[in-house]
Tab-separated table of C-alpha atoms in Angstrom:
chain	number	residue	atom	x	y	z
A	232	UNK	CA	101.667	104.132	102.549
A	233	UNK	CA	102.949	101.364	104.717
A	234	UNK	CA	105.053	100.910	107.925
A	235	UNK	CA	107.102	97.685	108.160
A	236	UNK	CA	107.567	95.279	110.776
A	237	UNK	CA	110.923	92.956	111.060
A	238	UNK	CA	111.412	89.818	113.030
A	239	UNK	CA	114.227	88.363	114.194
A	240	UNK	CA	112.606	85.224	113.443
A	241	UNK	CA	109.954	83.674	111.313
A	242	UNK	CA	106.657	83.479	112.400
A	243	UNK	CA	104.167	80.679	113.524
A	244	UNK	CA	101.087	82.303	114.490
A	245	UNK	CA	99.620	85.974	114.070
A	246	UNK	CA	96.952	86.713	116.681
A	247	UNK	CA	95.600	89.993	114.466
A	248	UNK	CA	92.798	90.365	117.443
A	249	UNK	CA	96.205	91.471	119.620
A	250	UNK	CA	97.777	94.522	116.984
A	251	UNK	CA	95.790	97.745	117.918
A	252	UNK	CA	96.317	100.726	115.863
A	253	UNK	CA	95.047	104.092	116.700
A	254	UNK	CA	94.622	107.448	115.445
A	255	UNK	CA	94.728	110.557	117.776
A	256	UNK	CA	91.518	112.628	117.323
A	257	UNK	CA	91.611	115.291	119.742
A	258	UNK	CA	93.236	114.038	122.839
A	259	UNK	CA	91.773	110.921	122.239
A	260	UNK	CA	93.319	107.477	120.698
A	261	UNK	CA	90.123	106.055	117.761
A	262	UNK	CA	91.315	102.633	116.871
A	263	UNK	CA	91.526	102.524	113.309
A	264	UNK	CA	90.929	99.185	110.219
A	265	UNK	CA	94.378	98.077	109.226
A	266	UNK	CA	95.869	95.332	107.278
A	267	UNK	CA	98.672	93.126	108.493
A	268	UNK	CA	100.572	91.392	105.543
A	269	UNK	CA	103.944	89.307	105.190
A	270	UNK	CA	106.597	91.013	102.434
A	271	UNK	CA	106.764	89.155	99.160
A	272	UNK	CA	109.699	86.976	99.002
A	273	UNK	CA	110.681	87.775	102.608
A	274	UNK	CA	109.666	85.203	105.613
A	275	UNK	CA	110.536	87.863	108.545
A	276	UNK	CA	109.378	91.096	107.105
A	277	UNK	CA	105.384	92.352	107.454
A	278	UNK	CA	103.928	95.489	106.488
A	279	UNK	CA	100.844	97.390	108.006
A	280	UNK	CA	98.643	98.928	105.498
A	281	UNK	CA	96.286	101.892	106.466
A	282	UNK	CA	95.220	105.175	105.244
A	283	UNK	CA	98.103	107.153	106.829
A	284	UNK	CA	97.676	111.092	107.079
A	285	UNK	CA	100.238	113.568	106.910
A	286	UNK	CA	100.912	115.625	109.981
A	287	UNK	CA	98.870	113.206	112.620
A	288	UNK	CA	99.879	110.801	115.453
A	289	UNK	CA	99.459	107.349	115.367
A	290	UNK	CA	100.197	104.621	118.074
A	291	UNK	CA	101.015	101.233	117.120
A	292	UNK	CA	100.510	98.309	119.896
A	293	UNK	CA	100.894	94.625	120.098
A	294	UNK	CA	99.649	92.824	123.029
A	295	UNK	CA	101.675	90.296	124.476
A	296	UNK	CA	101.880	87.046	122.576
A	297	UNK	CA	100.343	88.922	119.249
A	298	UNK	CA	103.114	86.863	117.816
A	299	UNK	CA	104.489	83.527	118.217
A	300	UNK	CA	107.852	82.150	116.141
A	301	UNK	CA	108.254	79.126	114.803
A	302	UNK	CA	110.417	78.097	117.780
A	303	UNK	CA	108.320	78.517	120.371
A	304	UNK	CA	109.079	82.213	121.374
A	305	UNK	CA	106.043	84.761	122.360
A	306	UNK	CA	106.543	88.274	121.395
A	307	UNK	CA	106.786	90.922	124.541
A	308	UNK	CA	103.842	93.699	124.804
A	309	UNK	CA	105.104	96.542	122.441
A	310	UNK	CA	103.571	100.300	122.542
A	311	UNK	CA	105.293	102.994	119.951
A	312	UNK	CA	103.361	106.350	118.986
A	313	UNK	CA	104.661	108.116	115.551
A	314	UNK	CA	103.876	110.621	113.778
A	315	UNK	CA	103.355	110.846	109.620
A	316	UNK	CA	105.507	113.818	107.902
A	317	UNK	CA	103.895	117.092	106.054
A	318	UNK	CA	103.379	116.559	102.640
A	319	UNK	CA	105.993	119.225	102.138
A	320	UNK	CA	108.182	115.852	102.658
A	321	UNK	CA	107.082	113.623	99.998
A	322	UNK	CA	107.169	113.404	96.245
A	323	UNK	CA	104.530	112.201	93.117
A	324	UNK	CA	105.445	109.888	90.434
A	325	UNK	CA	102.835	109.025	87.459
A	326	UNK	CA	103.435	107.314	84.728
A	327	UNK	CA	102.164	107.284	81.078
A	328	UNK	CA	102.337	103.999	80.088
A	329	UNK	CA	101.744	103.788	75.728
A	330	UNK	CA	103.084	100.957	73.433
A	331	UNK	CA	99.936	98.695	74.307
A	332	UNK	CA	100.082	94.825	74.434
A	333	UNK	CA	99.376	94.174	77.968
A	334	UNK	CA	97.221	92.386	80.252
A	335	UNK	CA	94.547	93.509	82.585
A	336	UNK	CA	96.381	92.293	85.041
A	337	UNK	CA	99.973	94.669	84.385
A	338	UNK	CA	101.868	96.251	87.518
A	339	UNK	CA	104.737	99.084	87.828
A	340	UNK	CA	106.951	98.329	90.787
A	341	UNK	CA	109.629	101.362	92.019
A	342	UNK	CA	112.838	100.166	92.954
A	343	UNK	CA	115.579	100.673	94.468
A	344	UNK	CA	119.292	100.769	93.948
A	345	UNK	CA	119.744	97.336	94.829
A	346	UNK	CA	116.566	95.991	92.233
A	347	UNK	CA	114.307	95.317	95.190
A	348	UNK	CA	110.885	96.772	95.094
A	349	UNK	CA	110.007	98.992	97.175
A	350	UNK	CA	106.313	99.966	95.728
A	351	UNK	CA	103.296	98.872	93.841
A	352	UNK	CA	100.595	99.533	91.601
A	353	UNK	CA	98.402	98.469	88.995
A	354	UNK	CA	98.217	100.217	85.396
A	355	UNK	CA	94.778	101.605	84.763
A	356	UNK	CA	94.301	102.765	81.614
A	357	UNK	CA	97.950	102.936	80.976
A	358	UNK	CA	98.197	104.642	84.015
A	359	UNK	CA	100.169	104.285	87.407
A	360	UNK	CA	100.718	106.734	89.799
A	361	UNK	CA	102.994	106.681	93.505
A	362	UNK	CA	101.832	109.491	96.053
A	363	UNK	CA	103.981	109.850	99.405
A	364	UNK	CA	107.394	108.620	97.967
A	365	UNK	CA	110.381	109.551	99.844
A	366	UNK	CA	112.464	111.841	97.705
A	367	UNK	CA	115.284	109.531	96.206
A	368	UNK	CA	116.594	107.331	93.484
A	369	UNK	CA	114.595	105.031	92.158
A	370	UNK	CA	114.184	102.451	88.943
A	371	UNK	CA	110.722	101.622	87.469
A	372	UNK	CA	109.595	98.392	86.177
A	373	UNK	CA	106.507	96.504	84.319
A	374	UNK	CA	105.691	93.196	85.019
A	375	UNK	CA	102.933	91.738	82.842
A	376	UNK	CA	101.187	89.574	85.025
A	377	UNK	CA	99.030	87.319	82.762
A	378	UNK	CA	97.660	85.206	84.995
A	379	UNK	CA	96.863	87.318	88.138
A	380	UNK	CA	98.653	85.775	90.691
A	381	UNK	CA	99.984	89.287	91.778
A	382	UNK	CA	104.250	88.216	90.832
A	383	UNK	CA	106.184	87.282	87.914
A	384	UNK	CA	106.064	83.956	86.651
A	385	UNK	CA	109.427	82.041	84.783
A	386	UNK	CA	106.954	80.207	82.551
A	387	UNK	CA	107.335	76.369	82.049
A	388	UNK	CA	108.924	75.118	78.561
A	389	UNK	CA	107.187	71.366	78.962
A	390	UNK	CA	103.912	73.178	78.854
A	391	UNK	CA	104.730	75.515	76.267
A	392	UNK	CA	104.376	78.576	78.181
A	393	UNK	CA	106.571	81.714	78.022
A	394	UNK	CA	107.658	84.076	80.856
A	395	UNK	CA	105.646	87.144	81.295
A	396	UNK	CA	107.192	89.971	80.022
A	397	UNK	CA	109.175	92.337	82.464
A	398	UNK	CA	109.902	96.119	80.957
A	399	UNK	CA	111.992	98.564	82.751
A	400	UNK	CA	112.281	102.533	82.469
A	401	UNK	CA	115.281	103.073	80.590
A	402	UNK	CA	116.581	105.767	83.198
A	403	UNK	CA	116.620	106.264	86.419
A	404	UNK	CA	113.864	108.469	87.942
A	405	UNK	CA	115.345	111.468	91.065
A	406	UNK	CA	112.217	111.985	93.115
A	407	UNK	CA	112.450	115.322	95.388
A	408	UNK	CA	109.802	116.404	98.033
A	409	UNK	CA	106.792	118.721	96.711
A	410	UNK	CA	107.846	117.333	93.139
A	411	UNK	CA	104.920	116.259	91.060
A	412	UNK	CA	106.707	114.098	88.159
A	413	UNK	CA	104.882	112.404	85.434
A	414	UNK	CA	106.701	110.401	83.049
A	415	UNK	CA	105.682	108.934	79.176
A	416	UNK	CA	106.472	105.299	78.937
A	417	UNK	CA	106.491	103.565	75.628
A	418	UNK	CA	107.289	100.348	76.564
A	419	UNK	CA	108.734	99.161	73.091
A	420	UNK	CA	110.749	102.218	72.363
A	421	UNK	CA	113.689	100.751	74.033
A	422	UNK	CA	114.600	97.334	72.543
A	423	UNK	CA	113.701	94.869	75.776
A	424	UNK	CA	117.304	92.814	75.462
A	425	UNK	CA	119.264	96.382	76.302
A	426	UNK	CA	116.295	97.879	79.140
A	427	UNK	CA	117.847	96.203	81.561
């Protein structure tokens, strides 16, 4: 799961050494590891990455100047505890990806109404599963990623080189909390030119 960050401007400098984030264990706050990474596509958005558990407190806190814009601005000392919902509260998507032809290197990303991703992962052995979804409406997509560089590429005609192929879920998928769903995929049983 993540938790995302907005700014009302874009960033110069991210002093990581001044985001704390802590776990209550007892009555006591353990500072727990935690990534700190800009949104694809989006210059004011971050997320925080870290192995949230249901049902506990966290507290988030960024020290004065943690953050600097790109006009000069310092970001104000910021404290906000929160606490993660019961698992009661969340859904399970999987997907059973068949039709073959991909790379190593294939991702599903969950959407939402408006086509912008909301969610990630990599296909394993045809296989991609979302834990901790927010019950909702969402869209499912493939991107073939052949050349790693984790988004999808337009391909370039002077060097020959096609765009990587993009498949989408020809319905839409209603995720409801305590719902385990698990969907087959065959990518090519839908013609690609009406998927979409």
């Amino acid at each position: 799961a993540t938790l995302t960050v907005e700014f009302t401007e874009p960033l110069a400098c991210i002093d990581t050494q001044a985001i704390h984030l802590s776990l209550k264990v007892d009555t006591l706050w353990k500072e727990i590891p935690y990534r700190f990474e800009q949104l694809d596509g989006e210059i004011r958005k971050y997320r925080i990455r870290a192995e949230w558990r249901p049902e506990q407190e966290y507290e988030l806190v960024f020290d004065s100047t943690a953050f600097t814009g790109i006009y000069g601005l310092h970001s104000d000392k910021m404290k906000q505890t929160m606490k993660m919902r019961s698992l009661d509260d969340y859904g399970t998507l999987a997907f059973d990806v068949k039709g073959g032809g991909l790379s190593p290197n294939a991702y599903v990303e969950l959407l939402d109404n408006n086509d912008k991703p909301v969610r990630r992962q990599m296909l394993k052995k045809g296989n991609a599963q979302f834990f901790f979804l927010n019950p909702g409406k969402y869209y499912a997509r493939i991107v073939d990623d052949t050349n790693g560089n984790g988004k999808w590429d337009t391909g370039l005609y002077a060097d020959r080189l096609q765009p990587e192929s993009v498949y989408y879920f020809p319905q839409m998928l209603d995720v409801r909390a305590l719902w385990d769903m698990r969907q087959d995929w065959d990518i090519h049983a839908t013609p690609v030119i009406k998927q979409k």
